[in-house]
Coordinates of C-alpha atoms in Angstrom, one line a residue:
M1 CA 82.6 96.3 80.8
K2 CA 80.3 97.2 84.1
K3 CA 79.8 101.1 83.8
E4 CA 77.6 101.7 86.7
F5 CA 77.2 101.3 90.5
G6 CA 74.1 101.0 92.4
E7 CA 70.6 99.7 93.0
N8 CA 68.7 102.6 93.7
L9 CA 71.1 105.1 92.3
R10 CA 73.0 104.3 89.4
V11 CA 76.5 106.3 88.9
E12 CA 78.2 105.8 85.2
I13 CA 81.8 107.1 85.3
Y14 CA 83.0 108.5 82.0
G15 CA 86.2 109.6 80.3
E16 CA 89.8 109.3 80.7
S17 CA 92.8 110.5 82.5
H18 CA 93.9 112.7 79.3
S19 CA 90.5 113.2 77.2
D20 CA 88.9 115.9 76.7
R21 CA 86.3 115.7 79.6
I22 CA 85.8 113.6 82.3
G23 CA 82.5 113.5 83.7
V24 CA 79.6 111.7 85.9
I25 CA 75.9 110.5 85.0
V26 CA 73.5 109.6 88.1
K27 CA 70.2 108.1 87.7
G28 CA 67.5 108.3 90.9
L29 CA 68.3 111.4 92.6
P30 CA 65.8 112.1 94.5
K31 CA 63.7 115.2 93.0
G32 CA 63.2 118.7 94.6
A33 CA 66.3 117.8 96.3
G34 CA 68.9 120.8 96.8
F35 CA 72.3 121.3 96.9
D36 CA 75.0 124.2 97.8
R37 CA 77.5 124.3 94.6
E38 CA 79.9 126.5 96.3
Q39 CA 80.0 123.5 99.1
L40 CA 80.5 121.4 96.3
A41 CA 83.2 123.2 94.8
A42 CA 84.7 123.3 98.2
F43 CA 84.9 119.4 98.5
M44 CA 85.9 119.1 95.2
A45 CA 89.3 121.3 96.0
R46 CA 90.1 118.8 98.5
R47 CA 90.7 116.1 96.5
A48 CA 92.7 118.5 93.3
P49 CA 96.4 119.3 93.8
G50 CA 97.7 122.9 94.6
K51 CA 96.2 123.8 96.7
K52 CA 98.5 126.0 98.9
G53 CA 98.2 127.0 102.5
T54 CA 95.2 124.2 102.8
N55 CA 97.1 121.0 103.4
E56 CA 101.3 121.5 103.5
I57 CA 101.3 118.0 103.4
A58 CA 98.9 117.4 100.5
D59 CA 100.8 119.6 98.6
S60 CA 104.0 118.3 98.9
A61 CA 102.9 115.0 98.1
A62 CA 100.5 115.9 95.3
T63 CA 101.6 115.7 91.3
S64 CA 102.6 118.9 89.6
R65 CA 99.5 118.4 86.8
K66 CA 97.5 121.7 88.0
E67 CA 93.4 121.0 87.1
P68 CA 91.0 123.8 88.8
D69 CA 88.0 121.0 88.4
R70 CA 85.2 123.3 88.0
V71 CA 82.0 121.3 87.7
V72 CA 79.8 121.8 84.6
F73 CA 76.4 121.1 84.5
L74 CA 74.8 119.5 81.4
R75 CA 71.9 118.4 82.9
G76 CA 69.9 117.6 86.1
I77 CA 69.7 120.7 88.1
R78 CA 67.7 123.9 88.1
E79 CA 69.9 127.1 89.2
E80 CA 68.5 128.9 91.8
D81 CA 69.9 132.0 93.7
G82 CA 72.7 132.0 96.2
G83 CA 74.5 129.2 94.4
K84 CA 71.8 126.6 95.2
A85 CA 70.8 123.7 93.0
V86 CA 67.4 121.8 93.0
L87 CA 67.7 118.2 91.1
T88 CA 64.9 118.3 88.7
G89 CA 64.5 114.5 88.9
E90 CA 65.8 113.7 85.4
E91 CA 69.3 112.0 85.0
L92 CA 71.9 114.3 86.4
E93 CA 74.5 114.7 84.1
A94 CA 78.7 116.4 85.0
C95 CA 81.8 116.5 83.6
I96 CA 85.3 118.2 84.4
Y97 CA 87.2 119.6 81.2
N98 CA 90.8 118.4 81.0
I99 CA 92.7 121.2 80.5
N100 CA 96.3 120.5 81.3
R101 CA 97.2 117.6 79.6
R102 CA 100.6 116.6 78.4
S103 CA 100.0 113.3 76.4
G104 CA 104.1 113.3 75.1
D105 CA 104.9 112.7 78.9
Y106 CA 103.8 108.8 77.9
D107 CA 104.8 108.2 74.4
E108 CA 107.7 105.8 76.0
L109 CA 105.1 104.2 78.5
R110 CA 103.0 103.2 75.5
K111 CA 105.9 100.5 75.2
V112 CA 107.4 99.9 78.5
L113 CA 104.9 98.3 81.2
R114 CA 104.8 100.4 84.2
P115 CA 105.6 97.7 87.6
G116 CA 103.1 98.3 89.8
H117 CA 100.8 99.6 87.8
A118 CA 97.5 99.1 86.2
D119 CA 99.2 98.6 82.9
L120 CA 100.4 95.0 82.9
G121 CA 96.5 94.2 83.4
A122 CA 95.1 96.2 80.7
Y123 CA 98.0 95.1 78.2
L124 CA 97.2 91.5 79.0
K125 CA 93.3 92.0 78.5
E126 CA 93.9 94.5 75.5
G127 CA 97.1 94.9 74.2
P128 CA 98.7 98.2 73.2
E129 CA 95.6 99.8 73.3
G130 CA 95.1 98.8 77.0
L131 CA 98.1 101.6 77.7
R132 CA 96.3 105.0 77.3
P133 CA 97.7 108.1 78.2
G134 CA 98.0 108.9 82.5
G135 CA 97.0 105.6 83.0
G136 CA 93.4 106.0 81.1
R137 CA 90.8 105.2 83.1
F138 CA 92.8 103.8 85.8
S139 CA 93.9 106.8 86.7
G140 CA 93.4 108.4 89.6
R141 CA 92.1 111.1 87.8
M142 CA 88.7 109.6 87.3
T143 CA 88.3 109.7 91.1
A144 CA 87.3 113.3 90.5
P145 CA 83.9 112.8 88.8
M146 CA 83.2 110.5 91.5
C147 CA 83.4 113.3 93.6
I148 CA 81.0 114.9 92.1
A149 CA 78.3 112.3 93.0
G150 CA 79.9 111.8 96.1
G151 CA 79.7 115.6 97.1
I152 CA 76.5 115.7 96.3
A153 CA 75.3 112.2 98.2
L154 CA 77.1 113.6 101.1
Q155 CA 74.8 117.0 101.3
L156 CA 72.0 114.8 101.2
L157 CA 73.2 112.5 103.7
A158 CA 73.8 115.4 106.3
K159 CA 69.9 116.3 105.5
K160 CA 68.9 112.9 107.1
G161 CA 71.6 113.8 110.0
I162 CA 74.2 111.6 108.8
S163 CA 77.9 112.2 108.7
V164 CA 81.0 111.1 106.7
H165 CA 84.3 111.8 107.8
A166 CA 87.9 110.4 107.0
E167 CA 91.4 111.0 107.8
Y168 CA 94.9 109.8 106.7
T169 CA 96.4 107.9 109.7
E170 CA 99.4 106.6 108.3
I171 CA 101.8 107.6 105.6
G172 CA 104.7 105.8 104.7
G173 CA 104.5 103.8 108.3
K174 CA 104.1 107.4 109.9
S175 CA 102.0 108.8 112.0
D176 CA 103.4 111.7 113.2
P177 CA 102.7 114.8 111.0
E178 CA 106.2 115.8 111.0
E179 CA 107.6 112.3 110.0
I180 CA 105.3 112.0 107.8
E181 CA 106.3 115.3 106.0
Q182 CA 110.0 113.8 106.7
A183 CA 109.1 111.1 104.9
L184 CA 107.8 112.8 101.7
S185 CA 110.6 114.9 101.5
R186 CA 112.8 111.8 101.1
A187 CA 110.9 109.9 99.2
A188 CA 110.3 112.5 97.0
A189 CA 114.1 113.3 96.6
E190 CA 114.7 110.0 95.9
K191 CA 111.9 109.5 93.1
D192 CA 110.2 107.2 94.7
S193 CA 106.9 107.0 96.7
L194 CA 104.7 106.2 99.7
G195 CA 101.5 104.5 100.5
G196 CA 99.0 104.6 103.4
I197 CA 95.8 104.4 105.2
V198 CA 93.2 106.3 105.5
A199 CA 90.1 105.9 108.5
C200 CA 86.8 106.7 107.9
R201 CA 83.9 107.3 110.1
V202 CA 80.1 107.2 109.5
S203 CA 77.7 109.0 112.2
G204 CA 74.3 109.0 112.6
F205 CA 73.5 106.2 110.1
P206 CA 70.4 103.9 111.1
A207 CA 70.3 100.7 112.0
G208 CA 68.7 97.7 110.4
V209 CA 70.0 99.0 106.3
G210 CA 71.7 96.3 104.8
G211 CA 71.0 92.2 104.6
A212 CA 72.8 89.1 104.3
L213 CA 74.8 87.4 101.8
Y214 CA 75.3 89.9 98.3
E215 CA 72.9 92.1 100.3
G216 CA 75.5 92.7 102.9
L217 CA 76.7 96.6 103.8
E218 CA 80.4 95.8 104.4
G219 CA 80.5 94.0 100.9
A220 CA 78.5 97.0 99.1
I221 CA 81.1 99.9 100.8
A222 CA 83.6 97.7 99.6
S223 CA 83.3 97.0 96.2
S224 CA 82.6 100.9 96.2
I225 CA 85.8 101.5 97.9
F226 CA 87.8 99.5 95.9
A227 CA 86.5 101.6 92.4
I228 CA 89.3 104.0 93.7
P229 CA 92.8 103.4 92.3
A230 CA 95.8 102.4 94.6
V231 CA 93.2 100.9 97.0
K232 CA 94.6 97.3 98.3
G233 CA 92.8 96.5 101.4
I234 CA 89.7 97.4 103.2
E235 CA 88.9 96.1 107.4
F236 CA 86.1 97.1 109.2
G237 CA 86.0 97.7 113.1
S238 CA 88.7 95.4 114.7
G239 CA 89.5 94.3 111.2
F240 CA 92.1 91.9 111.3
E241 CA 93.4 92.6 114.8
G242 CA 90.4 91.0 115.6
S243 CA 91.8 87.7 114.3
R244 CA 93.9 87.6 116.7
M245 CA 91.5 88.1 119.7
R246 CA 89.1 85.7 121.6
G247 CA 85.4 86.0 121.0
S248 CA 85.3 87.3 124.8
E249 CA 87.8 90.2 123.8
N250 CA 86.1 90.9 120.3
N251 CA 82.3 90.7 121.2
D252 CA 81.0 94.0 121.5
P253 CA 78.7 94.0 125.0
I254 CA 75.0 94.6 123.8
L255 CA 73.3 97.4 126.5
L256 CA 69.9 99.0 126.3
R257 CA 69.7 102.7 126.9
D258 CA 66.8 104.6 126.8
G259 CA 64.8 102.2 125.3
H260 CA 67.9 101.6 122.7
L261 CA 69.6 98.6 122.0
I262 CA 73.2 99.7 121.8
T263 CA 77.2 98.1 122.2
E264 CA 79.3 99.0 124.6
T265 CA 82.2 98.6 122.3
N266 CA 82.5 98.9 118.8
N267 CA 84.6 96.0 117.2
A268 CA 82.1 95.3 114.5
G269 CA 82.1 98.6 113.4
G270 CA 78.9 99.1 113.2
I271 CA 78.1 96.4 111.0
N272 CA 76.4 92.6 112.5
G273 CA 75.6 90.2 109.4
G274 CA 75.9 93.1 106.5
I275 CA 73.5 95.0 108.6
S276 CA 73.7 98.5 109.9
N277 CA 73.4 97.8 113.9
G278 CA 72.6 101.8 114.9
M279 CA 77.0 102.5 115.4
D280 CA 78.9 104.4 114.0
I281 CA 80.5 102.5 110.8
E282 CA 84.4 102.7 111.0
F283 CA 86.9 101.0 108.7
R284 CA 90.1 101.8 107.5
V285 CA 91.7 101.7 103.9
A286 CA 95.2 100.8 102.6
F287 CA 96.5 102.7 99.6
K288 CA 99.4 101.2 98.1
P289 CA 102.9 103.7 97.2
T290 CA 102.0 105.6 93.8
P291 CA 103.4 102.9 91.1
T292 CA 104.8 105.7 88.4
I293 CA 108.0 106.5 90.0
G294 CA 111.4 108.0 88.7
C295 CA 113.7 105.8 90.2
E296 CA 115.4 102.2 88.1
Q297 CA 112.5 99.4 88.3
R298 CA 112.9 96.4 86.0
T299 CA 110.3 95.6 83.4
V300 CA 109.5 94.7 79.6
N301 CA 109.8 96.5 76.4
I302 CA 106.2 95.1 75.1
Q303 CA 107.1 96.5 71.6
E304 CA 110.7 94.5 71.4
M305 CA 109.7 92.0 73.7
K306 CA 112.8 92.2 75.7
E307 CA 114.0 93.0 79.7
T308 CA 114.3 96.9 80.4
V309 CA 114.6 99.1 82.9
L310 CA 112.3 101.7 83.3
C311 CA 112.9 105.5 84.9
A312 CA 109.1 106.6 84.4
G313 CA 108.6 110.6 83.5
G314 CA 105.3 111.8 83.7
R315 CA 103.7 114.4 86.3
H316 CA 102.2 112.1 89.3
D317 CA 102.1 112.0 92.9
V318 CA 104.4 111.3 95.7
C319 CA 101.8 109.9 97.8
V320 CA 98.3 109.8 96.6
V321 CA 96.5 109.3 100.5
P322 CA 96.0 112.8 101.2
R323 CA 94.2 113.4 98.0
A324 CA 92.5 110.2 98.5
V325 CA 91.0 111.3 102.0
P326 CA 87.8 113.1 100.1
V327 CA 87.6 110.5 97.6
V328 CA 86.8 107.6 100.5
E329 CA 84.3 110.1 101.9
A330 CA 82.7 110.3 98.4
A331 CA 82.8 106.6 97.6
A332 CA 81.2 105.7 100.8
A333 CA 78.4 108.6 100.6
L334 CA 77.1 107.0 97.9
V335 CA 76.7 103.4 99.3
L336 CA 75.3 104.8 102.0
L337 CA 73.0 107.1 100.0
D338 CA 71.9 104.2 97.7
A339 CA 71.0 101.9 100.9
W340 CA 69.2 104.5 102.7
M341 CA 66.9 105.0 99.6
G342 CA 66.5 101.1 99.6
D343 CA 65.2 100.5 103.4
G344 CA 66.0 103.0 105.2
D345 CA 64.1 106.0 104.1
E346 CA 61.6 104.2 105.7
R347 CA 63.2 104.3 109.0

């Protein structure tokens, strides 16, 4: 099983949803670079549930499992005054201790597969041992250590003038905030769930980074994004809508402004031929509805090998999309920093 991601940066995430701790090891971070721990904590809080007053929609959609997600650095940084941290050049390791586990909630799910969840694939690959409490390594809980590494990457990119900003644009097919709130309330009352779309824009990334075929920047971003549980699709620029256009509509006219090549429109999403073109990198990510739901679903009891009906218990998000916004930023930031360290830092 592949545990590491990246070429110049090497990122490994370890642990499970209900293990004592979950964490990340990052190799290749630039020695002497600094980041703000308080800023990282604020970024982590955007992913965590139960932050009342910061995002009412996120609050109504989130699981009742409350974890403080306090980051503990085990190696790789030197502390300085004012909450600052400096990278020492050795492997960075940081973890989060899981303190609000209720593994007993999942006893029934060790023998009954949840439709739409990773359970089916995990069981077919590993047998009963693949069915871990809380979804094991397939859980959205594993995006927390991803956000540790990505949160640091975001700060390092910001120092180079590169910003990564994501926001959700749809939940349950609705884009109006009030309609989204109503849809979430109905889904929760009916013990169901919703999916949605997160849009991401990267500004300030240099042109000329990436390559053809397997060196393409789109492929690298997509690979990192698909490491996020519940992601089912990604499109860049005009995406699928571009397939419905003519070339004369979808092609971005190329202009010369102050000696720089730019495009008049951005249907390419900032990437041509797998290489950044200097325009904003724009992509959208589709998230499926949370598969663990309380209403009846047909499935199979694998201990008895009989069809049955499941009404899943436990603590789960009605919709993961609001909490997934910083995760998309983190996943993108890791790819962009990795690519920058490969050939962007020479520009």
